[in-house]
GROMACS .gro file of C-alpha atoms in nm:
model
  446
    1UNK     CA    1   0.000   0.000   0.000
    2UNK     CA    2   0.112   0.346  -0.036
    3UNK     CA    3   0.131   0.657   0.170
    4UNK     CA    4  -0.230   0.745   0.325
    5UNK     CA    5  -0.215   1.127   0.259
    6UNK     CA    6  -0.348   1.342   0.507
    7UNK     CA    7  -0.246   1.667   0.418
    8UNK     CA    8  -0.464   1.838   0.114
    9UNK     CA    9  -0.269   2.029  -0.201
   10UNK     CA   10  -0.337   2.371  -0.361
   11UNK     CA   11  -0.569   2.230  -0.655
   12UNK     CA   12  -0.781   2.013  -0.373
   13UNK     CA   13  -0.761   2.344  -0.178
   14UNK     CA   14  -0.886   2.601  -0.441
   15UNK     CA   15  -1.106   2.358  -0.532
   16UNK     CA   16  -1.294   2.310  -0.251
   17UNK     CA   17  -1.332   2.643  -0.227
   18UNK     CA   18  -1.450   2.743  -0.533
   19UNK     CA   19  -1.555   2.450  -0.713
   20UNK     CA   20  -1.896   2.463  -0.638
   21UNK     CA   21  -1.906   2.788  -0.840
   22UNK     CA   22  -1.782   2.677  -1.164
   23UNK     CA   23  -1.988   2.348  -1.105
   24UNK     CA   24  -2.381   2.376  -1.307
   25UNK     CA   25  -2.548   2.095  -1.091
   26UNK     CA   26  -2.378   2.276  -0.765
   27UNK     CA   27  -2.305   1.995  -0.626
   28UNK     CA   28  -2.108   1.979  -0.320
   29UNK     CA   29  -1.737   1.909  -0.329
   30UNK     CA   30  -1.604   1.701  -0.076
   31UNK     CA   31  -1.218   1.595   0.025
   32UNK     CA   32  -1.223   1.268  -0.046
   33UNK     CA   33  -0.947   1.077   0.196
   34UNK     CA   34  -0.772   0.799  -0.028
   35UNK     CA   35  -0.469   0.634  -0.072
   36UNK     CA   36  -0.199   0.750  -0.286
   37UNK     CA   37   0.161   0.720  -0.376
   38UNK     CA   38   0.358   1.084  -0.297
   39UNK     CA   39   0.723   1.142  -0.418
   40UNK     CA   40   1.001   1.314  -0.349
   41UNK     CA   41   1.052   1.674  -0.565
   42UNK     CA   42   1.405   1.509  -0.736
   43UNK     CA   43   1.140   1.242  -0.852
   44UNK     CA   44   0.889   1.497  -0.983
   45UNK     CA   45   1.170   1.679  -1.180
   46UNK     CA   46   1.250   1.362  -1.327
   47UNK     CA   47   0.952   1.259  -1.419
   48UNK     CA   48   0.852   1.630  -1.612
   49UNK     CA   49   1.182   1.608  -1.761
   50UNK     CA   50   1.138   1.273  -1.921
   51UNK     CA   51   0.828   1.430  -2.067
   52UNK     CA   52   0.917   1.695  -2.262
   53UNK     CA   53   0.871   1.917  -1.988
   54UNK     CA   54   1.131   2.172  -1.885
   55UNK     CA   55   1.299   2.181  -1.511
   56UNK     CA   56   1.602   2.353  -1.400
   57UNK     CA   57   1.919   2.104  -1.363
   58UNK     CA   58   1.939   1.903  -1.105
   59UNK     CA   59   2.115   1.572  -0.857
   60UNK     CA   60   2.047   1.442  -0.581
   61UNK     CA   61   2.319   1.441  -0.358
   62UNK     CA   62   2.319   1.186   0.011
   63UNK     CA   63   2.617   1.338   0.152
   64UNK     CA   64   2.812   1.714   0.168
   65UNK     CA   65   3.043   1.568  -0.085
   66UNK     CA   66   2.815   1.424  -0.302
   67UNK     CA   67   2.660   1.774  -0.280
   68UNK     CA   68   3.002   1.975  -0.354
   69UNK     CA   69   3.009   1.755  -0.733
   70UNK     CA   70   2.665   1.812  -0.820
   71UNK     CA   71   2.717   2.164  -0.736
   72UNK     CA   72   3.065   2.192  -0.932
   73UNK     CA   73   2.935   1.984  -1.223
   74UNK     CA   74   2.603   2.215  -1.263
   75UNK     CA   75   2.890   2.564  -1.365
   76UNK     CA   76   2.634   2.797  -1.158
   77UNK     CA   77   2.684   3.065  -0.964
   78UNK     CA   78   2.361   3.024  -0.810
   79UNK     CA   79   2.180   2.744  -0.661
   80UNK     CA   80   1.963   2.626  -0.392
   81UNK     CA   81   1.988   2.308  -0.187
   82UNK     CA   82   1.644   2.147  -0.106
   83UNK     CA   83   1.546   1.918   0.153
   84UNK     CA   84   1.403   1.567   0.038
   85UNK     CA   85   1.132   1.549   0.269
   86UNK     CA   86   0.759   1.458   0.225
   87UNK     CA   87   0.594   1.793   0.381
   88UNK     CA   88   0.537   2.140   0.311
   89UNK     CA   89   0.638   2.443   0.433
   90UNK     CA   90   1.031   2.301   0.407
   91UNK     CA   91   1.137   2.647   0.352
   92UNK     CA   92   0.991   2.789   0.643
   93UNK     CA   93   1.103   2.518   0.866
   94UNK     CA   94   1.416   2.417   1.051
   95UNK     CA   95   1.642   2.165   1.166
   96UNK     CA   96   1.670   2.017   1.486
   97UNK     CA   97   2.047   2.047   1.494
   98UNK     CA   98   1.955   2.458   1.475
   99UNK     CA   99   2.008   2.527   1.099
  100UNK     CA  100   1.736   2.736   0.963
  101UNK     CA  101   1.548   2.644   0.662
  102UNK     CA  102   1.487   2.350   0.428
  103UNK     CA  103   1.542   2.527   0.122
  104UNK     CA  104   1.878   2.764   0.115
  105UNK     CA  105   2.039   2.952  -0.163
  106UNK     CA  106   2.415   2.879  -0.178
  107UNK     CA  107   2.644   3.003  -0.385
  108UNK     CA  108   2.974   2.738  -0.405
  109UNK     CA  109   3.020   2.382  -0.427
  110UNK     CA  110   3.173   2.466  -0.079
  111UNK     CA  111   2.840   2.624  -0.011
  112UNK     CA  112   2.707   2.321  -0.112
  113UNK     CA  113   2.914   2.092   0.052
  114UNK     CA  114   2.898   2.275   0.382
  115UNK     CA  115   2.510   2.332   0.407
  116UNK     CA  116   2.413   1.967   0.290
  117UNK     CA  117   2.632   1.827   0.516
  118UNK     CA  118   2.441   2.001   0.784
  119UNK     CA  119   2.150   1.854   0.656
  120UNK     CA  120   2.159   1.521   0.576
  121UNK     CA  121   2.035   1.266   0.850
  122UNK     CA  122   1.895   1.558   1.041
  123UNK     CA  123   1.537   1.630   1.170
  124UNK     CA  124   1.302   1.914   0.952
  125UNK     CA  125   1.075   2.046   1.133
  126UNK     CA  126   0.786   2.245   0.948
  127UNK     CA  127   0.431   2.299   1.042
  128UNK     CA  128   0.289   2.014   0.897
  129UNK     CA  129   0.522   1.746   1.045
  130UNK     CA  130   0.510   1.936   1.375
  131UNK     CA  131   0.745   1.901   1.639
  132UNK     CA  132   0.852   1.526   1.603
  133UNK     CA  133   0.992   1.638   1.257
  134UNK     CA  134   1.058   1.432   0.924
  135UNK     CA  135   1.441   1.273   0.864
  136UNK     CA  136   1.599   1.438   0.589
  137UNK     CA  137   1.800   1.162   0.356
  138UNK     CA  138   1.862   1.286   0.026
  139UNK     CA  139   1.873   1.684  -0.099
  140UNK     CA  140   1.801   1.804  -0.421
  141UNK     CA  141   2.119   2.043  -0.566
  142UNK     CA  142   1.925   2.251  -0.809
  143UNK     CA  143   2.043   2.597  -1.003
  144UNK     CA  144   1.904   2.873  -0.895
  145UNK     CA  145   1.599   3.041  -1.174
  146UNK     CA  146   1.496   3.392  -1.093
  147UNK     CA  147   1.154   3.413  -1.244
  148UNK     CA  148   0.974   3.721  -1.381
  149UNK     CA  149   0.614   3.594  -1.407
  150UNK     CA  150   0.507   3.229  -1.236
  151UNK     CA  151   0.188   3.090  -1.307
  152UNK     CA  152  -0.035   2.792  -1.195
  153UNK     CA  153  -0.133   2.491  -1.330
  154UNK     CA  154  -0.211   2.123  -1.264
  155UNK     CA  155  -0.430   1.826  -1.359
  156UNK     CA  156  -0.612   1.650  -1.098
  157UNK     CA  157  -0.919   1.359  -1.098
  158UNK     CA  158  -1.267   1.553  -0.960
  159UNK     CA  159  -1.492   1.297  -0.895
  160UNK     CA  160  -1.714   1.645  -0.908
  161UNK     CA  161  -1.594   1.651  -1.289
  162UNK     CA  162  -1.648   1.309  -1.366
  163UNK     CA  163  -1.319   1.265  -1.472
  164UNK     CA  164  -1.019   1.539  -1.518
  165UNK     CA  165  -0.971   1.871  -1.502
  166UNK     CA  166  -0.673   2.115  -1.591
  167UNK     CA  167  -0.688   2.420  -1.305
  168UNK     CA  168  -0.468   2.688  -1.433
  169UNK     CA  169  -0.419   3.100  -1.300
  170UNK     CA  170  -0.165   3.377  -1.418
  171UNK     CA  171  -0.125   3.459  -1.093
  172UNK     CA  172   0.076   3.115  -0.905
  173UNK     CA  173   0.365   3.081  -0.665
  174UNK     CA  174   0.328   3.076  -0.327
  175UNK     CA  175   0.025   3.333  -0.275
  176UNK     CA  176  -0.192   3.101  -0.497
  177UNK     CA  177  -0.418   3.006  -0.194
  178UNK     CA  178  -0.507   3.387  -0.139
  179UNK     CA  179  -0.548   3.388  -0.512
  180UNK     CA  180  -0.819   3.122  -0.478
  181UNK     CA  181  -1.016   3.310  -0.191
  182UNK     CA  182  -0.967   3.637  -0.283
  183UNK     CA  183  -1.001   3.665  -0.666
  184UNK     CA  184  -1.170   3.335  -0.794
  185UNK     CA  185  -1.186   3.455  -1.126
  186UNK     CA  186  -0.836   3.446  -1.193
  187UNK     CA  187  -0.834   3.089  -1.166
  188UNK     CA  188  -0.941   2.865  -1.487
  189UNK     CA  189  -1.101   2.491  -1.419
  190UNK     CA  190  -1.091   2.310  -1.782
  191UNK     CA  191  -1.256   1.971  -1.752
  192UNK     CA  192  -1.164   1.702  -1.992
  193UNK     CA  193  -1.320   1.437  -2.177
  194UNK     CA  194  -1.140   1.163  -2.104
  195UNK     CA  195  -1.211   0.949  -2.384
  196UNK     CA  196  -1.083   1.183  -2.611
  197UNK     CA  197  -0.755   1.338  -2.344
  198UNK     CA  198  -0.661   1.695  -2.391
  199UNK     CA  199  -0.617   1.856  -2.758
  200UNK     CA  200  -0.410   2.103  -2.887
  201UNK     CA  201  -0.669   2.350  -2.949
  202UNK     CA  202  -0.757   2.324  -2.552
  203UNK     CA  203  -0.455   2.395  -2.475
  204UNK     CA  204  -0.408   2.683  -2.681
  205UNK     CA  205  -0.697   2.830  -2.528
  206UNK     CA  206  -0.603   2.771  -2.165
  207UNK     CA  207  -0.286   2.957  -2.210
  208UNK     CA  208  -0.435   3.178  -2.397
  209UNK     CA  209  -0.706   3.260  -2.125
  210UNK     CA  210  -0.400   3.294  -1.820
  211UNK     CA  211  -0.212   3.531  -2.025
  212UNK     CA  212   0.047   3.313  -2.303
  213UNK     CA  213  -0.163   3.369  -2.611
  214UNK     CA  214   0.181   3.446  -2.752
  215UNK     CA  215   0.339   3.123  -2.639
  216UNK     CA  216  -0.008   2.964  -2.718
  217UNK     CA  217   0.169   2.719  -2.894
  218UNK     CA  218   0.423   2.602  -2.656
  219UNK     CA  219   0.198   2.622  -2.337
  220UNK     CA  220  -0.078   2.335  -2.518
  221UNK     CA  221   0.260   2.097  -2.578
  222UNK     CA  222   0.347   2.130  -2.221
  223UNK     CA  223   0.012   2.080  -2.095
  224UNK     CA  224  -0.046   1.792  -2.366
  225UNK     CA  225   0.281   1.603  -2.172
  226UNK     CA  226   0.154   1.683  -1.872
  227UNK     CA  227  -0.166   1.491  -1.911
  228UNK     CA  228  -0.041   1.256  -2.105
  229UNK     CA  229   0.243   1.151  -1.849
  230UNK     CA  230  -0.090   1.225  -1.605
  231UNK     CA  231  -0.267   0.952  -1.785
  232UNK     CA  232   0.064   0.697  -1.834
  233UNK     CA  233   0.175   0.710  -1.492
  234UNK     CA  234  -0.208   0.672  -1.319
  235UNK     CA  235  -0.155   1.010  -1.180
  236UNK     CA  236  -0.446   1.133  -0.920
  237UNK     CA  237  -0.267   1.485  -0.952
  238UNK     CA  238  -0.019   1.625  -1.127
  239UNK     CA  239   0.035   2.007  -0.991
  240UNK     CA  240   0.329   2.267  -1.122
  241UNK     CA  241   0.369   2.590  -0.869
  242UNK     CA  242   0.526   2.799  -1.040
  243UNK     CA  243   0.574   2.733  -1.394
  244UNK     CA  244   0.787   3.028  -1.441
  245UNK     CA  245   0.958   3.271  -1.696
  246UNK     CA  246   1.301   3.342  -1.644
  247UNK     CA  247   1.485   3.650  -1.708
  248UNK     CA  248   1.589   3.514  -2.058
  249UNK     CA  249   1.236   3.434  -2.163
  250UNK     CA  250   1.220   3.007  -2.078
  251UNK     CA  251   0.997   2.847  -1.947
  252UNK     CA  252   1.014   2.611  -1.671
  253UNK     CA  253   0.885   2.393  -1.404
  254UNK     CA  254   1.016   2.531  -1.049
  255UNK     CA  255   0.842   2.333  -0.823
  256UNK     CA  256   0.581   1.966  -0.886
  257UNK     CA  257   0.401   1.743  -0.689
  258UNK     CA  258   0.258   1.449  -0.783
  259UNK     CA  259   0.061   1.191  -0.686
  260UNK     CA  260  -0.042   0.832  -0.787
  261UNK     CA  261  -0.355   0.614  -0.768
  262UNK     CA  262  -0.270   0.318  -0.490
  263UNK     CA  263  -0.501   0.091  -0.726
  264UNK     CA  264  -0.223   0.104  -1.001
  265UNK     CA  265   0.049   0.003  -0.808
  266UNK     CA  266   0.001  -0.366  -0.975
  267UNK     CA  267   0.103  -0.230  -1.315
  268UNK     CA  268   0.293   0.101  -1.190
  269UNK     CA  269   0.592  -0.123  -0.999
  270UNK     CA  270   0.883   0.117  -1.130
  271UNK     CA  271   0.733   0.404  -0.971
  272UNK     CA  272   0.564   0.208  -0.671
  273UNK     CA  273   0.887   0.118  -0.577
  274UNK     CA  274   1.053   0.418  -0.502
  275UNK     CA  275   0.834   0.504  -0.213
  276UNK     CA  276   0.989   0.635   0.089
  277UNK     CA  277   0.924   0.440   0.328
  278UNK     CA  278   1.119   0.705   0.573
  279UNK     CA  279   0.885   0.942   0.530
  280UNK     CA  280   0.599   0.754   0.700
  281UNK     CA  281   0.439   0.685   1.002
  282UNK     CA  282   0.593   0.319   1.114
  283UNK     CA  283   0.249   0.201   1.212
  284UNK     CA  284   0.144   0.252   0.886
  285UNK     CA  285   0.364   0.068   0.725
  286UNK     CA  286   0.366  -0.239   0.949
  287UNK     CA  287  -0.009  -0.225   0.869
  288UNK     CA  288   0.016  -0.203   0.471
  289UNK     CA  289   0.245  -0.509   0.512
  290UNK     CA  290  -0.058  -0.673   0.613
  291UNK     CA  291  -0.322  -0.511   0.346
  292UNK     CA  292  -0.445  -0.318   0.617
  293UNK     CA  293  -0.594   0.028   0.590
  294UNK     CA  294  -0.510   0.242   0.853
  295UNK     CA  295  -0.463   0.607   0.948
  296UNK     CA  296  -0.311   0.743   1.272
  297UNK     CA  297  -0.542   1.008   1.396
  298UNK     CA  298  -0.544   1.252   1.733
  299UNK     CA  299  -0.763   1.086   1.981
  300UNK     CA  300  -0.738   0.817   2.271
  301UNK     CA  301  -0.987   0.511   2.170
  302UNK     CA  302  -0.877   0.253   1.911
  303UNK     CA  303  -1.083   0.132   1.639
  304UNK     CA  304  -1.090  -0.149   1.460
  305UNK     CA  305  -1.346  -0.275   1.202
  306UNK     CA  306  -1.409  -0.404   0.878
  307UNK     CA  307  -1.499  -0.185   0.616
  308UNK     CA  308  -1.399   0.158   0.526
  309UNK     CA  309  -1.763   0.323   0.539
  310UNK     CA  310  -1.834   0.103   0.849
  311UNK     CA  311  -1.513   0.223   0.988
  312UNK     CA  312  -1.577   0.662   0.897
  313UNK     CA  313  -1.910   0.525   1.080
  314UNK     CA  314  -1.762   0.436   1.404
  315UNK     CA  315  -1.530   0.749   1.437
  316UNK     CA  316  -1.846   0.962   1.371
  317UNK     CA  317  -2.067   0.784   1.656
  318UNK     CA  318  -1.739   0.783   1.922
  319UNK     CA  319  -1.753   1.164   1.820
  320UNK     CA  320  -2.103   1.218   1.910
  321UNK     CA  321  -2.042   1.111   2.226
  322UNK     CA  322  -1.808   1.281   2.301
  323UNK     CA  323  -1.491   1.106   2.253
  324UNK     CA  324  -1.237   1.128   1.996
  325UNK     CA  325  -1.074   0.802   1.746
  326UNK     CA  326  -0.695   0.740   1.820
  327UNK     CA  327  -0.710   0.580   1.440
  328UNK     CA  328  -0.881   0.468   1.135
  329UNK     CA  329  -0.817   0.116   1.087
  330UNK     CA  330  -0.996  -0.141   0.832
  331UNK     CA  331  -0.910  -0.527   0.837
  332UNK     CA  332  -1.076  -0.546   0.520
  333UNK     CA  333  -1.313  -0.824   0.426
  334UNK     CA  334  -1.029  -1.136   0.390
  335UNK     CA  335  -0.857  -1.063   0.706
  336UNK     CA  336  -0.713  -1.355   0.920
  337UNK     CA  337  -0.656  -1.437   1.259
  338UNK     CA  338  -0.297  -1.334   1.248
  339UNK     CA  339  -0.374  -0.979   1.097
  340UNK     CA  340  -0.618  -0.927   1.337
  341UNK     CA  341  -0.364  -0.949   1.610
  342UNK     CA  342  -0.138  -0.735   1.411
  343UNK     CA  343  -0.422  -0.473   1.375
  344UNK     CA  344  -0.426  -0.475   1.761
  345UNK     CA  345  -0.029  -0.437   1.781
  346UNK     CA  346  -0.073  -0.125   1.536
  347UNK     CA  347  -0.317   0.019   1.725
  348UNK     CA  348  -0.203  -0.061   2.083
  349UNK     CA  349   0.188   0.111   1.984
  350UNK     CA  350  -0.004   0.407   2.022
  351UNK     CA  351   0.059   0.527   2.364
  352UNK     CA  352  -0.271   0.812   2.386
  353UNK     CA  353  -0.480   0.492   2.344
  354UNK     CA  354  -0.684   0.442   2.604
  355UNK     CA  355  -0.973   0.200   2.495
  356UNK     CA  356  -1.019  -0.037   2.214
  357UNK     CA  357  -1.339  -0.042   2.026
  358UNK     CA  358  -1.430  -0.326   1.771
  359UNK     CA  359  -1.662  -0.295   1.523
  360UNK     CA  360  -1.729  -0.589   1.252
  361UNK     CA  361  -2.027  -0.650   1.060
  362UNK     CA  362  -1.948  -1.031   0.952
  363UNK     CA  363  -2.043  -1.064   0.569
  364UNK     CA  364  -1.734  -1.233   0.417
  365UNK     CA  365  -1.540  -1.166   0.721
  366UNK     CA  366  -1.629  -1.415   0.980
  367UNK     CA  367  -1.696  -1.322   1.333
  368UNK     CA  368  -1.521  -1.616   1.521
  369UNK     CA  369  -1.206  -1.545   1.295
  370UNK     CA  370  -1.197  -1.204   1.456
  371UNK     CA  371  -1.272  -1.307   1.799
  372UNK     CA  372  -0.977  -1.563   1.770
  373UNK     CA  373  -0.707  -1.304   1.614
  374UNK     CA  374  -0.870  -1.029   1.929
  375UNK     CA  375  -0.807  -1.316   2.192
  376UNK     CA  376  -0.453  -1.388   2.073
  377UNK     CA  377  -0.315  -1.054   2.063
  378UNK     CA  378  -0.501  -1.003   2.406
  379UNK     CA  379  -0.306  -1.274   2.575
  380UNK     CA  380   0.014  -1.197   2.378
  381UNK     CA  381   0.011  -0.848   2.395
  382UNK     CA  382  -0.061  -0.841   2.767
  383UNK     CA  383  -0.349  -0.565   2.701
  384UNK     CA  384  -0.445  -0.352   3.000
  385UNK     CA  385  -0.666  -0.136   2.813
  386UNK     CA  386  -1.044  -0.222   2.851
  387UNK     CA  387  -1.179  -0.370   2.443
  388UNK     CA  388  -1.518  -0.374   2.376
  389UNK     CA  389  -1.656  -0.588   2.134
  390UNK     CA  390  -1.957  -0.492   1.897
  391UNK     CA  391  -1.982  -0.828   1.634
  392UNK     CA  392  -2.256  -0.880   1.415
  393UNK     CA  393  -2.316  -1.081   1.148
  394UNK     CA  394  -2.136  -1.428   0.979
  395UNK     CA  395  -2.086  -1.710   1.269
  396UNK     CA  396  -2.133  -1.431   1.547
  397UNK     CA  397  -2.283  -1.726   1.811
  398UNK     CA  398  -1.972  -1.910   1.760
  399UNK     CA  399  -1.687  -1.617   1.814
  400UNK     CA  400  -1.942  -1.505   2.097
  401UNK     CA  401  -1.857  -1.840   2.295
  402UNK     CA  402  -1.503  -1.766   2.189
  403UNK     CA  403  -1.493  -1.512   2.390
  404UNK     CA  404  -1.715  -1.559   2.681
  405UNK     CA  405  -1.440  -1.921   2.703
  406UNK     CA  406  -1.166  -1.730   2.674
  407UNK     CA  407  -1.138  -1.619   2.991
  408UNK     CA  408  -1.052  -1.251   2.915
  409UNK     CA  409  -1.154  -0.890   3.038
  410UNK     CA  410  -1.382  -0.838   2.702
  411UNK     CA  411  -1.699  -0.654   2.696
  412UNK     CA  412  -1.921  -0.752   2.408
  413UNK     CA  413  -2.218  -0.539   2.285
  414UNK     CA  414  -2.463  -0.614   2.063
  415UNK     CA  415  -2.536  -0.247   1.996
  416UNK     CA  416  -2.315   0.018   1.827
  417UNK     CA  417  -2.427   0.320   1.980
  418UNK     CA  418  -2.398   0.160   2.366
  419UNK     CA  419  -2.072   0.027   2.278
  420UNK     CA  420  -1.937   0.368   2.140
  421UNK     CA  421  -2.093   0.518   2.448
  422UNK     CA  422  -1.930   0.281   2.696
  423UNK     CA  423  -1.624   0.328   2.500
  424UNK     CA  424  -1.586   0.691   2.562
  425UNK     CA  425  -1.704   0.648   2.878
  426UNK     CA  426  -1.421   0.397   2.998
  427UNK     CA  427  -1.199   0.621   2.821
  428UNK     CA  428  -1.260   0.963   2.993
  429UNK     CA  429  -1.241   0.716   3.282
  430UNK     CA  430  -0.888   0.708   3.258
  431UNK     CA  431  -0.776   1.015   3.113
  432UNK     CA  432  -0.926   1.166   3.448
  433UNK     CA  433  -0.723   0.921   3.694
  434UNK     CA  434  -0.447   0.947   3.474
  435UNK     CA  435  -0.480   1.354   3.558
  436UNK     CA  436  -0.497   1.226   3.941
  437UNK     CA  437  -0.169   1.073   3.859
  438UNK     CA  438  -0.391   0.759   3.965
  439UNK     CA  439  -0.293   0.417   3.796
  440UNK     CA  440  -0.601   0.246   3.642
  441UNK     CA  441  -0.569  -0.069   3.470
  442UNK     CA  442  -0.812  -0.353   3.305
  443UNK     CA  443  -0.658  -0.661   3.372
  444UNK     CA  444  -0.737  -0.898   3.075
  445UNK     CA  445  -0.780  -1.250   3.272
  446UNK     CA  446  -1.066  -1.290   3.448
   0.00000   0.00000   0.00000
């Protein structure tokens, strides 16, 4: 599985907030949360390059020395070193060894040398990965462009366009978000058939509406590659902030982000595997090993249940009452014994969880198979966290026996909204004695 994406881009972002105007129907847009493959910048530039499409030059260098021959073969006098770290905001960030910024302009192979060395195997902090930081492995030596007009464009799938759409505006770089809230107008949404893919004349008229009617000609080729490699690579987004002018009257590609849809990874292997798995949340990983779907979220109660609507479902009802889901977590409908008790070690290595909710509605998935994998990781695990058990459906009278046998501490109920309730309640339960700097545990054997 690939990176579960919790952090929304610029199109999904000026989108949502103005989509519904350019929409006939007015229906409502909605963020969609799915899984999807995100890559490092170096791999971006790569991947435009290899299309036809123009980026500064670039390596990727994993040491100061590396750094200092990238620098000297690139002949610049300016450059900029760039963190190779999955967040936003790099520039703005820092390191926690004290060096300021992810993104600094240098001026020397020395400078190079000096600054990446600084750099490399360190923490960046920025506001998205907050204070625990992201490890920084690789940076991106890139000469420096200094452009004189940047605009905005991407391709993205809008399930709200039935298919693709091209979101372009004169007016991108960094500010593009205020762009989006404050003058909607001066952003273009250009949805395409995509049975037919994106002509030449469409593209002469986008850049002709931002602006380039006089590079009308060049700006359709670029876009053309750009949904064609959209299209080849089973891109969900493809998004270039800023596609800039320099002084001397080129175009090019400053900055990309991509990403890819999880459900292609089967015939996308190349680009599947060069996913960083550095960048990610451990737990998430140890769960995509077992073709489970799960999300690390802010609360204290763990969830587990089959089904990804089922599963939104249960965080909703915990919220009504008042409590808050530590994760999202779906077994899925195949899921055996043994990844049931690794669900439980994903979700216990969370130390704010304080309660363990499960929710399955047996169809495919049979109940006693999840009552045996939640009774093995309970004894193995040595769980002192009170579960309660909501199971419904395929061989439920069976896995119900299971566990009243079993001789462990678990609470089943029948009903969802009594076992959220007595899940929060249990919860808050502890946070409070936990305030009292009061030890409460639930003892699993009976």
């Amino acid at each position: 599985m690939a990176k579960m994406l919790r952090t929304v881009t610029l199109a999904e972002k000026i989108l949502f907030k103005n989509g519904s105007k350019i929409i006939a129907n007015n229906w409502a847009l909605q963020l969609q949360q799915s899984r999807s493959l995100n890559v490092h910048e170096h791999i971006s530039y790569t991947l435009l390059s290899k299309a036809g499409i123009q980026v500064p030059n670039f390596g990727v260098a994993k040491s100061g020395k590396e750094a200092k021959e990238i620098a000297t073969k690139l002949n610049v006098k300016d450059m900029a070193v760039k963190a190779q770290v999955l967040t936003g905001g790099r520039g703005k960030g820092h390191f926690k060894n004290g060096l300021k910024s992810g993104v600094r302009m240098i001026y020397s192979p020395e400078d190079a040398e000096k600054d990446v060395s600084q750099m490399i195997g360190q923490l960046l902090v920025t506001k998205q990965t907050g204070e625990a930081g992201m490890i920084c492995n690789a940076v991106m030596v890139t000469e420096r462009k200094y452009p004189r007009k940047e605009y905005y464009f991407a391709v993205m799938m809008e399930r709200a366009f039935n298919g693709p759409v091209v979101i372009a505006s004169s007016q991108g770089g960094v500010n593009i978000e205020e762009v989006a809230e404050e003058n909607p107008d001066a952003i273009l949404y250009h949805p395409i058939d995509i049975m037919k893919g994106l002509s030449e004349s469409e593209g002469e008229a986008i850049a002709s509406k931002v602006g380039l009617a006089d590079k009308k000609c060049e700006i359709a080729k670029m876009l053309c590659d750009m949904y064609n490699l959209f299209i080849e690579k089973d891109a969900l987004l493809i998004e270039i902030n800023p596609y800039a002018e320099d002084t001397c009257g080129n175009y090019f590609a400053l900055d990309a982000k991509f990403r890819f849809d999880d459900n292609a990874s089967f015939r996308q292997k190349e680009l599947f595997a060069l996913r960083d798995f550095t960048q990610e949340d451990p737990k998430e990983v140890a769960a995509a090993k077992f073709d489970l779907n799960y999300i690390a979220l802010d609360g204290n109660i763990g969830c587990m249940v089959n089904g990804a609507g089922l599963a939104m479902a249960t965080c909703d009802i915990i919220t009504l009452h008042g409590g808050q889901p530590a994760n999202f977590l779906d077994v899925g409908g195949g899921a055996t014994a043994d990844a049931v008790k690794e669900a439980f070690k994903i979700i216990t290595s969370d130390p704010k969880v304080q309660a363990l909710l499960v929710n399955i509605f047996g169809g495919i998935m049979r109940c006693d198979i999840i009552a045996e994998g939640i009774i093995a990781a309970t004894k193995e695990l040595k769980l002192k966290v009170p579960i309660i058990c909501r199971l419904q459906g395929t061989n439920v009278d069976e896995a119900k026996v299971l566990i009243a046998n079993s001789g462990m501490r678990i609470l089943p109920i029948d009903c969802l909204d009594e076992a959220s309730r007595l899940a929060v309640k249990l919860s808050n339960i502890i946070t409070m004695a936990r305030s009292a700097k009061l030890d409460v545990q639930f003892e699993m054997p009976l």
